[in-house]
Short mmCIF file of C-alpha atoms in Angstrom, two decimals:
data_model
loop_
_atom_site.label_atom_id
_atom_site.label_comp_id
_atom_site.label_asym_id
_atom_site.label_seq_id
_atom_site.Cartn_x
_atom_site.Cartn_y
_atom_site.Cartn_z
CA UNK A 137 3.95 3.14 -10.54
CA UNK A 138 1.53 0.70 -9.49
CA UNK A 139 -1.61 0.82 -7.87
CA UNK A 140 -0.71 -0.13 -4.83
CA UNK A 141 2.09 2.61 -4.79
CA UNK A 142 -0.25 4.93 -6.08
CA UNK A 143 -2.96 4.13 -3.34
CA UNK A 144 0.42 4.85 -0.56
CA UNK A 145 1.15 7.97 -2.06
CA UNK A 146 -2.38 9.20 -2.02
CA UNK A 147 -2.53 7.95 1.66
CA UNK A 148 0.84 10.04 2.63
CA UNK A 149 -0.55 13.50 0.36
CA UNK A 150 -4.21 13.26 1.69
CA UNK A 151 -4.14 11.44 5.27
CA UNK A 152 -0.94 12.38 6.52
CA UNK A 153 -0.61 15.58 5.32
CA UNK A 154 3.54 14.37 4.73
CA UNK A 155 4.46 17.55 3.73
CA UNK A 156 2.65 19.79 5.90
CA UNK A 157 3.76 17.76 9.18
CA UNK A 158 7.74 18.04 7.57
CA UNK A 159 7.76 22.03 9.30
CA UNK A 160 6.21 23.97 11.78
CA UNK A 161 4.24 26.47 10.17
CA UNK A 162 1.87 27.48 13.11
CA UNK A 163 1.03 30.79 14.23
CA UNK A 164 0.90 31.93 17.57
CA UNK A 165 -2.90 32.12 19.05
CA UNK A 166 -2.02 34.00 22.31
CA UNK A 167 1.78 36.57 22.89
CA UNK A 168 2.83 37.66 25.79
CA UNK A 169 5.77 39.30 27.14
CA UNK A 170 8.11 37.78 30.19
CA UNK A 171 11.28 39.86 31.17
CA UNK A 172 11.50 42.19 28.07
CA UNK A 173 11.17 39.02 25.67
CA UNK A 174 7.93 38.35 24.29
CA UNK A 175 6.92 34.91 23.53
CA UNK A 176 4.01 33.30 21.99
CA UNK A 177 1.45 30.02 22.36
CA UNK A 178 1.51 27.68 19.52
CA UNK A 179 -1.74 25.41 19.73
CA UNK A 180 -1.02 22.10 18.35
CA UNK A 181 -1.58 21.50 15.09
CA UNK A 182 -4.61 19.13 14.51
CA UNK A 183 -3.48 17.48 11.15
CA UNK A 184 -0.64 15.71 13.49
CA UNK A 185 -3.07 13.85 15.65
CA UNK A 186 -4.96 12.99 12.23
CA UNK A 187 -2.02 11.59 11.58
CA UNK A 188 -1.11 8.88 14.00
CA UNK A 189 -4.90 8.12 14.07
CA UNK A 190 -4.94 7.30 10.59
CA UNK A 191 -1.36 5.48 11.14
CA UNK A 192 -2.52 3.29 14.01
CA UNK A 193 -6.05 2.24 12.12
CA UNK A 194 -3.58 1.15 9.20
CA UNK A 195 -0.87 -0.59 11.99
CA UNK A 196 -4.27 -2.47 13.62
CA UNK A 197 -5.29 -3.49 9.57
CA UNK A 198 -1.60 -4.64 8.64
CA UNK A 199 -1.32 -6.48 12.34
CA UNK A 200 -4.94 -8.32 11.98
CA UNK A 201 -3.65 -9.87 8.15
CA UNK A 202 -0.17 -11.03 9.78
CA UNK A 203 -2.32 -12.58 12.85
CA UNK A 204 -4.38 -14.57 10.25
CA UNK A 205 -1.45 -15.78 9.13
CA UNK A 206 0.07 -16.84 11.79
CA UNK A 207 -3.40 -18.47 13.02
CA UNK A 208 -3.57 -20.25 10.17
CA UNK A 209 0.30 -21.43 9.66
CA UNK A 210 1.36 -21.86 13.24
CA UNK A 211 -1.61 -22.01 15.95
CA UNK A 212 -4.10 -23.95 13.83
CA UNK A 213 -2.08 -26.72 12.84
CA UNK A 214 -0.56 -27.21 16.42
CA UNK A 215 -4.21 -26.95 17.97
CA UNK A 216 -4.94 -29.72 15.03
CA UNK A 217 -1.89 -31.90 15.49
CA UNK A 218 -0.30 -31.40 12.48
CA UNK A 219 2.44 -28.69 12.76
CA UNK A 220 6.09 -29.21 13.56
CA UNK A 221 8.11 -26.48 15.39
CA UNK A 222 10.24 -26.79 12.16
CA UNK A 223 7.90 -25.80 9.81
CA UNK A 224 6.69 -23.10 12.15
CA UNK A 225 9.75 -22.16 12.58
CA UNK A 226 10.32 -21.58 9.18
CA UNK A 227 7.13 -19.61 8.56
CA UNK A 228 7.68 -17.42 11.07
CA UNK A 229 11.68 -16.56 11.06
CA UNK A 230 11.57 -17.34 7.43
CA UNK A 231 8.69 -15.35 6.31
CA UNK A 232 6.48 -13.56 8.41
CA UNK A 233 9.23 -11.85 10.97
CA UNK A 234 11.52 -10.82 7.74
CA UNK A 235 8.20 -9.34 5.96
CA UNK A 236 7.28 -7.31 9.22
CA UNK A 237 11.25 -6.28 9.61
CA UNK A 238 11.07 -4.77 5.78
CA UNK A 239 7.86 -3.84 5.52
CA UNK A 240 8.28 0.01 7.13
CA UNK A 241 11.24 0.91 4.86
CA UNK A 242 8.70 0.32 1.89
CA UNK A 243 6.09 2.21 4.10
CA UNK A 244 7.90 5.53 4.83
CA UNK A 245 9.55 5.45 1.15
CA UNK A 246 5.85 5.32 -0.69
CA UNK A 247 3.50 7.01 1.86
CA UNK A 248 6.54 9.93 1.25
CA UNK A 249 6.13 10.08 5.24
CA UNK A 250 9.02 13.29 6.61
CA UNK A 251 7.64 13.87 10.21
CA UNK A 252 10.12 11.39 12.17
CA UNK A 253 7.76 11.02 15.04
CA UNK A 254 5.20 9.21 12.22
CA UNK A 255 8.11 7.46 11.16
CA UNK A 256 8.67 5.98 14.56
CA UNK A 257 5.03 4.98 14.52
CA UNK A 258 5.07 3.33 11.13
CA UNK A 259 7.65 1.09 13.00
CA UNK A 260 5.58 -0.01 15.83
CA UNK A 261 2.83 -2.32 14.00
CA UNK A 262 5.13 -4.55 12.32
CA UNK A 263 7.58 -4.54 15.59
CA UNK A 264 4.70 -6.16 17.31
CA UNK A 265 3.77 -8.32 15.22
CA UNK A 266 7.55 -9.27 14.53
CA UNK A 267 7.09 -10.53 18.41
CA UNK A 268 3.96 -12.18 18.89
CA UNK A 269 4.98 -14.44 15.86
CA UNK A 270 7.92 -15.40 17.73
CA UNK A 271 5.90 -15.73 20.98
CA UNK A 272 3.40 -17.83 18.46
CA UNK A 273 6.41 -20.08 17.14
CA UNK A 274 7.50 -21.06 20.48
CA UNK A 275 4.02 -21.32 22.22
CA UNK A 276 4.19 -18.49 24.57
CA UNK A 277 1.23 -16.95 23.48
CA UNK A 278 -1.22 -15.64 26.39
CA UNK A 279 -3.67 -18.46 27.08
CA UNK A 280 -6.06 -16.26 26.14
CA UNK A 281 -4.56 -14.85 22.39
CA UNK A 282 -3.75 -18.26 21.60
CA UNK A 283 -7.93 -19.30 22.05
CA UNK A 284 -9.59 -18.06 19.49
CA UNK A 285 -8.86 -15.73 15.84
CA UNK A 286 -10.51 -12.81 16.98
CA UNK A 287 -8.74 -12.95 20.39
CA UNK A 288 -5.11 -12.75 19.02
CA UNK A 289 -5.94 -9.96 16.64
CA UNK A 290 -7.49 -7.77 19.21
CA UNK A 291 -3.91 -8.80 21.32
CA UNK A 292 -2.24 -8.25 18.67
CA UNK A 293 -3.74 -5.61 16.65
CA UNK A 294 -3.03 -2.08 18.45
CA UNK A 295 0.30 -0.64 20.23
CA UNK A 296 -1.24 -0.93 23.42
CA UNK A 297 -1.95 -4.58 24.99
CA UNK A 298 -5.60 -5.33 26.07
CA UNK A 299 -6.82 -6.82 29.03
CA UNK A 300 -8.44 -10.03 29.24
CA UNK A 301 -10.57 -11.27 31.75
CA UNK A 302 -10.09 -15.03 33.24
CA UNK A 303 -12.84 -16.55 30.98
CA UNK A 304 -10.81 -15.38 27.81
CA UNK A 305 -13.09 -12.43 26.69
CA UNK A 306 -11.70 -9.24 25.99
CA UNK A 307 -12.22 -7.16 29.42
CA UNK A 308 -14.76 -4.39 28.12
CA UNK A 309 -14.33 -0.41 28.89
CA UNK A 310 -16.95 2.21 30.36
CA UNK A 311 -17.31 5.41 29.10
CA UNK A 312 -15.43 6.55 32.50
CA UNK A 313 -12.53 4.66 31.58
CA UNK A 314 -12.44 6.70 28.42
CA UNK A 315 -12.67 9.96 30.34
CA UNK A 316 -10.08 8.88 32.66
CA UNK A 317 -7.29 7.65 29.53
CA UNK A 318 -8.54 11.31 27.97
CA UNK A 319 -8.02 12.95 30.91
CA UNK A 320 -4.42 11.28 31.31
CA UNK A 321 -3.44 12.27 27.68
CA UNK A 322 -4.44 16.04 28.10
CA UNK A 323 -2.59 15.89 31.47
CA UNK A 324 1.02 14.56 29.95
CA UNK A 325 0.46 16.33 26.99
CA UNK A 326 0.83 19.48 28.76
CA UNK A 327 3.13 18.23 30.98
CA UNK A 328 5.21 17.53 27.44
CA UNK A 329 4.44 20.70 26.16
CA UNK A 330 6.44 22.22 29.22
CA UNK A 331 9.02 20.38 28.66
CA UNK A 332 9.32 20.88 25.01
CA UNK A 333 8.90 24.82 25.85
CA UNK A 334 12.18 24.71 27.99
CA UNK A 335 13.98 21.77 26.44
CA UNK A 336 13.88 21.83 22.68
CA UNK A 337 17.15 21.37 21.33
CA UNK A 338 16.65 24.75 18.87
CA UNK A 339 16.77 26.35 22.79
CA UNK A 340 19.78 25.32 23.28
CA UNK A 341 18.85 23.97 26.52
CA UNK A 342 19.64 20.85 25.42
CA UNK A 343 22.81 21.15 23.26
CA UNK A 344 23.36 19.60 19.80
CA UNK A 345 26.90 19.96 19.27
CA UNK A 346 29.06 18.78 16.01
CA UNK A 347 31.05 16.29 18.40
CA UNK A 348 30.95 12.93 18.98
CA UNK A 349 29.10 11.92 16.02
CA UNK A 350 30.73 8.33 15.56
CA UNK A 351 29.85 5.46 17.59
CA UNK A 352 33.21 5.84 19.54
CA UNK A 353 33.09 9.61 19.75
CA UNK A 354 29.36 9.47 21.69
CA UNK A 355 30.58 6.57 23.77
CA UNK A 356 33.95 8.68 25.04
CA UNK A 357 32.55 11.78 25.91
CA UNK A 358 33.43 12.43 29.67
CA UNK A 359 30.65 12.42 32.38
CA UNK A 360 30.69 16.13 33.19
CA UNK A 361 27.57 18.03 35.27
CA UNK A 362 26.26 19.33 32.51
CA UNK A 363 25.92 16.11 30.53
CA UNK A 364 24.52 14.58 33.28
CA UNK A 365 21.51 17.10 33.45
CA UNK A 366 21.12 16.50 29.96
CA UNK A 367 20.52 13.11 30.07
CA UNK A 368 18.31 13.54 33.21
CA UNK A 369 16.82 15.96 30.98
CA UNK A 370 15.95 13.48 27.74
CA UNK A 371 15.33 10.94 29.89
CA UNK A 372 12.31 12.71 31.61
CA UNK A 373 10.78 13.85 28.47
CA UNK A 374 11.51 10.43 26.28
CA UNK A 375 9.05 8.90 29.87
CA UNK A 376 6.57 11.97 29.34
CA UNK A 377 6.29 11.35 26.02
CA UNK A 378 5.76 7.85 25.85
CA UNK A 379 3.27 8.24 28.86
CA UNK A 380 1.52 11.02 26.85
CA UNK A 381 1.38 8.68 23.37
CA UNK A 382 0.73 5.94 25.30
CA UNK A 383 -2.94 7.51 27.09
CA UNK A 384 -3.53 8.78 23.22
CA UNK A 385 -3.48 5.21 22.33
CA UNK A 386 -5.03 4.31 25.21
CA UNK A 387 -8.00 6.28 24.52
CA UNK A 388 -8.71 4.68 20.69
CA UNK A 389 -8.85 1.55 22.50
CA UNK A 390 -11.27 2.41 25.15
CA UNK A 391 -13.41 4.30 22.73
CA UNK A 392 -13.56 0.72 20.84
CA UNK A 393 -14.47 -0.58 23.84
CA UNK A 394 -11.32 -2.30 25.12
CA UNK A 395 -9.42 -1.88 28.42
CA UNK A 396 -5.58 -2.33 28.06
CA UNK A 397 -2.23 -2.32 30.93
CA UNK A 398 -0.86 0.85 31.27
CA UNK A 399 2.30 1.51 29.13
CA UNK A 400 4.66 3.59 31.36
CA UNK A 401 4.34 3.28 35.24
CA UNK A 402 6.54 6.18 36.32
CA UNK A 403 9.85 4.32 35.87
CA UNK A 404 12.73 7.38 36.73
CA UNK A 405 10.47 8.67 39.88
CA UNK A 406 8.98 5.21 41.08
CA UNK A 407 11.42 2.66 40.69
CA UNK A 408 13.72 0.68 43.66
CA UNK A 409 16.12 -1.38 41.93
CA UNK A 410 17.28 -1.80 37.75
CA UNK A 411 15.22 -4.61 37.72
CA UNK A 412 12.22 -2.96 38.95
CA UNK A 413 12.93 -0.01 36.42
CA UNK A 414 13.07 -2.04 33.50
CA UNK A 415 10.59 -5.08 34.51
CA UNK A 416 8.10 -3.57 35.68
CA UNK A 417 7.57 -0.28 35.11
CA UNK A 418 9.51 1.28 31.64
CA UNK A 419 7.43 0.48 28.80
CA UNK A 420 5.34 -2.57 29.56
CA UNK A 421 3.82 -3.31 26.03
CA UNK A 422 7.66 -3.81 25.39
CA UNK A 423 8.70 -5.68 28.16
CA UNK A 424 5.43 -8.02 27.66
CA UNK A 425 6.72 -8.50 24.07
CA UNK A 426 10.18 -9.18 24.95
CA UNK A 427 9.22 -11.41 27.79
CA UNK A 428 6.90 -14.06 25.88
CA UNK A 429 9.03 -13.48 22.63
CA UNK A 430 12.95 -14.07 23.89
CA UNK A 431 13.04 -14.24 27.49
CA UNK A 432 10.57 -17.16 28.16
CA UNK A 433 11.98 -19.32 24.68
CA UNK A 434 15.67 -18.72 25.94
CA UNK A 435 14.69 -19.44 29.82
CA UNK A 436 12.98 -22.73 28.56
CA UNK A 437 16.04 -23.82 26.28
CA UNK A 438 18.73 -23.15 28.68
CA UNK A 439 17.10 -22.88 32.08
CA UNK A 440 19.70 -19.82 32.92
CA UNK A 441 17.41 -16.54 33.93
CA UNK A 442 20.55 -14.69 33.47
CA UNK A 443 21.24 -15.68 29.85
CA UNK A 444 17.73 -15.38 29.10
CA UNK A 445 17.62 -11.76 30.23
CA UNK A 446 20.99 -11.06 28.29
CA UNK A 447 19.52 -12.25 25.18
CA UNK A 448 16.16 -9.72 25.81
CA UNK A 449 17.94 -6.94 26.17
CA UNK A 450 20.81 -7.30 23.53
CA UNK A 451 17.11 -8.22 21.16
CA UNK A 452 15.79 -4.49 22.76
CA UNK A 453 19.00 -3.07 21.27
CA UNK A 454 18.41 -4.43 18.15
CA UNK A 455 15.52 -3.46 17.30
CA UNK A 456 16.06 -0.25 18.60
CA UNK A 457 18.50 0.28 16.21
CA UNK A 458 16.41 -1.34 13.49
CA UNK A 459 13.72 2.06 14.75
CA UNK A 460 16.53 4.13 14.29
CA UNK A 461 16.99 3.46 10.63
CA UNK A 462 13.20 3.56 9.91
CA UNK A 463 12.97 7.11 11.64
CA UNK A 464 16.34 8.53 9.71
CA UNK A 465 15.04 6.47 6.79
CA UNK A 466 15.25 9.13 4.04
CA UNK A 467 12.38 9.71 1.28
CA UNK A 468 12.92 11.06 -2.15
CA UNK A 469 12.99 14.59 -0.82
CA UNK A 470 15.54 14.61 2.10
CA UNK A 471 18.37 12.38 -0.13
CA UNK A 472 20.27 15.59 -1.47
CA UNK A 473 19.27 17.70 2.27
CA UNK A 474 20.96 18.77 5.42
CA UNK A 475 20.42 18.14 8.74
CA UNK A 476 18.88 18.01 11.03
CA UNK A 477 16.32 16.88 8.76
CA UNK A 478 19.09 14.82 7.40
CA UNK A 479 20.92 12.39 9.27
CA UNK A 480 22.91 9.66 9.36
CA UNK A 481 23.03 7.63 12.58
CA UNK A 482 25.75 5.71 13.89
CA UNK A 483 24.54 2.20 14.85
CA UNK A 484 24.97 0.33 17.47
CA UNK A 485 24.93 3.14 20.53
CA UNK A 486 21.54 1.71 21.31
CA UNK A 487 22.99 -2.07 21.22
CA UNK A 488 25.67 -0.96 23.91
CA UNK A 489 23.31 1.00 26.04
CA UNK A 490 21.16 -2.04 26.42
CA UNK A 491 24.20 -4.24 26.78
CA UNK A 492 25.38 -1.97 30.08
CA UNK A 493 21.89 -2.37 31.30
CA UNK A 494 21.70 -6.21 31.21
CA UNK A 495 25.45 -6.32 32.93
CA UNK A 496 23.74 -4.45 35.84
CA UNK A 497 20.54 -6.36 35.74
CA UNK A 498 23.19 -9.39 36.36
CA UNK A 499 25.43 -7.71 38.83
CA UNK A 500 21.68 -7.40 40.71
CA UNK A 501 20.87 -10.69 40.77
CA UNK A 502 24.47 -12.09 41.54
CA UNK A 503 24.48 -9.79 44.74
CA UNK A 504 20.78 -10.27 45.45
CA UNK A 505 20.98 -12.13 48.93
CA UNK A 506 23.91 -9.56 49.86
CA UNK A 507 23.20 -8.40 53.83
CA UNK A 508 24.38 -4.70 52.65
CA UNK A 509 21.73 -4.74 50.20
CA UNK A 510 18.66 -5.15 52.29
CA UNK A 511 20.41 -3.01 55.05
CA UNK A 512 20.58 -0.02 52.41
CA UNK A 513 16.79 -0.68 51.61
CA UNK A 514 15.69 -0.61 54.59
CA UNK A 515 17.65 2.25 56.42
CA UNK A 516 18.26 4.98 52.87
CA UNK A 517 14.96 7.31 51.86
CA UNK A 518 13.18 6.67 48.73
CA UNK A 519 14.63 9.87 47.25
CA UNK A 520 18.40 8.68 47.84
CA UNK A 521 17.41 5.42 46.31
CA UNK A 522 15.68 6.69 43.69
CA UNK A 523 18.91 8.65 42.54
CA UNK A 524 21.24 5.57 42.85
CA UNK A 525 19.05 3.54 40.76
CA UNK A 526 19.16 6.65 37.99
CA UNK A 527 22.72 7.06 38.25
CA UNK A 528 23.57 3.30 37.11
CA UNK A 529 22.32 4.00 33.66
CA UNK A 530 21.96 8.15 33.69
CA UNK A 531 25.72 8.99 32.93
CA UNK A 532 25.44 6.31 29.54
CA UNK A 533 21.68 7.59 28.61
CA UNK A 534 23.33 9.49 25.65
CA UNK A 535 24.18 6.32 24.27
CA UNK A 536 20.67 5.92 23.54
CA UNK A 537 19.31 9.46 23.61
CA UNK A 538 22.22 10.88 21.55
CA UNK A 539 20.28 10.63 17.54
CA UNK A 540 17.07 11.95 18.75
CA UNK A 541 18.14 15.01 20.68
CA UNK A 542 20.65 15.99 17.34
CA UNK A 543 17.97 15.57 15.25
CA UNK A 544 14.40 17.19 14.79
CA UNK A 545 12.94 14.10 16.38
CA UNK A 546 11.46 16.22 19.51
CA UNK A 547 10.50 19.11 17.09
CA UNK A 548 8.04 17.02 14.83
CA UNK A 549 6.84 15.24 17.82
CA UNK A 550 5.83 18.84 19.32
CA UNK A 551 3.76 20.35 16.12
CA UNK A 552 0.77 18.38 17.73
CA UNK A 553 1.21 19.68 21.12
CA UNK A 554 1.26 23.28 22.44
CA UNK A 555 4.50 25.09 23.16
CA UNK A 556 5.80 28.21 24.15
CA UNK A 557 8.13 30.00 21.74
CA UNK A 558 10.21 32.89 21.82
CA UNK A 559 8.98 35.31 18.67
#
């Protein structure tokens, strides 16, 4: 073992705390009884948030190196008049994007990481950075990222994105904008703590059957009631918890001193059309990514917004599935267990899910100056519309939800936030 391995593996025993965050071993801090069951509070457990604070200082370390390199093999020798989109090409798709694609497997493997929530996370550094070189290769950089060194690390370097104001400079945060992205953490972390009280697959709220478990078995099963309130179900808590991580996050930032977009912007309550779901309010630091790393290259190649928007979301599904097999990425201790801990995905449910959301995203734009359309818009409540746009992708949601919810995905993710439990 060398040092650097040994350095991981200290990292993972001492930082981490990989195998106390592989179970739930807390104790109840308050019981009480409800309808002759009695039921305890579990507080959450502080090592977690230790955790994904030590895991996003290390993302913001790996993602400043890969930004020097890519200042200094793609930006600076455009900005000097000597690079080629060939050789930049080739540094980036032949080196950098590669490197940031393998680096997590060697991550989870040597930190010894089990919690699949911190294996998601160990995913996210080199996933942005696996974008911004592409939106570095074909000069779609912000104006403002592609100024200066110390700009396009700061853009590039945590899992939020950072404002900038029109002058270039990082847009600066006040002590009430910390209180505020606090505030909004504490509030969606207890809104996820409901949720995870009621919906917890080990409740059997959300089932986890044995069926279905190939890729054509989970994309057969028949759109019943109850599979529909499941994936309303998953749905709301995937946007609660991304809203939740994504305030955490926000708050780092802030306490540094930056301001950054807000990730989610209430996408299944708030949202009027597919486009408007998935443009411009699911997951922005993702749709930024995807916009100035495959939509804008394509759009400028081939001048078709429709084949550029294919080509974004069939790259979403992709590396979607890529996160799959870094979170079900086994370490030396799970290769001879069971599941859940254990588990095997099928690929490419995630690749057709995003597939059937770029068809409608098409069908919307085809029919866009349709009479009937505006008519509907104009006459149906929110609410109604609200439910049509949900049911376009809710009754295939378990193409995408499917591996988390039969897994312990939702049950590491709620050791660091408090639950109810029956005892």
């Amino acid at each position: 073992m060398n040092y650097l391995d040994k350095m991981m593996q200290w990292i993972g025993e001492n930082l981490l705390s990989g195998d106390l965050l592989a179970d739930d071993t807390r104790s109840p801090v308050l019981k009480f009884t409800f309808r002759s069951k009695e039921f305890g509070v579990l507080p959450p457990m502080f090592e977690f948030w230790v955790s994904l604070l030590v895991l996003t200082m290390m993302g913001a370390v790996f993602n400043s190196v890969m930004s020097l390199l890519i200042w200094q093999f793609i930006i600076l020798p455009r900005k000097r008049g000597k690079g080629d989109p060939i050789t930049a090409g080739l540094v980036g798709f032949g080196v950098l994007m590669p490197f940031c694609a393998l680096a997590p497997y060697y991550g989870v493997r040597h930190l010894r990481v089990q919690n699949k929530m911190m294996k998601f996370l160990i995913g996210v550094a080199p996933l942005t950075t696996f974008f911004r070189c592409s939106e570095a290769v074909f000069g779609f950089l912000p104006e403002h990222a592609d100024s200066s060194l110390s700009n396009l690390i700061i853009y590039n370097a945590f899992p939020v994105e950072v404002k900038f104001e029109k002058s270039g400079r990082p847009l600066n945060s006040s002590w009430i904008d910390v209180f505020h992205s606090k505030m909004k953490w504490m509030f969606h972390a207890c809104i996820l703590g409901f949720l995870f009280s009621i919906l917890r697959p080990d409740n059997k709220l959300i089932p986890s059957d044995d069926e279905g478990e190939t890729l054509t078995g989970v994309l057969l099963q028949g759109f019943t009631i109850s599979q529909l309130i499941n994936n309303a179900a998953v749905a709301i808590l995937f946007q609660v918890q991304l809203t939740a991580f994504g305030h955490a996050f926000n708050t780092f930032t802030s306490l540094l001193g930056l301001q950054q977009i807000p990730m989610m912007l209430n996408p299944i309550f708030d949202s009027l059309s597919v486009s408007d779901f998935w443009g411009k309010k699911w997951n922005m630091v993702v749709h930024g990514m995807l916009k100035r790393g495959v939509y804008k290259p394509i759009r400028s190649a081939h001048g078709s917004a429709l084949t550029a928007t294919v080509a974004a979301f069939v790259a979403s599904g992709i590396f979607h599935e890529w996160l799959l097999s870094i979170v079900f990425y086994p370490d030396d201790d799970e290769q001879e267990c069971r599941e859940p801990t254990c588990y095997r995905p099928a690929y490419g449910r995630n690749l057709v899910f995003f597939l059937w959301n770029s068809i409608l995203i098409g069908m919307e734009y085809m029919t866009a100056s349709w009479t009937v359309w505006r008519t509907l818009k104009g006459s149906l409540p929110k609410v109604i519309i609200l439910l049509l746009v949900s049911l376009t992708a809710l009754p295939f949601a378990h193409w995408f939800t499917h591996d988390y919810v039969r897994t312990d995905f939702f049950h590491d993710t709620s050791i660091g936030i408090p639950i109810v439990v029956k005892i």
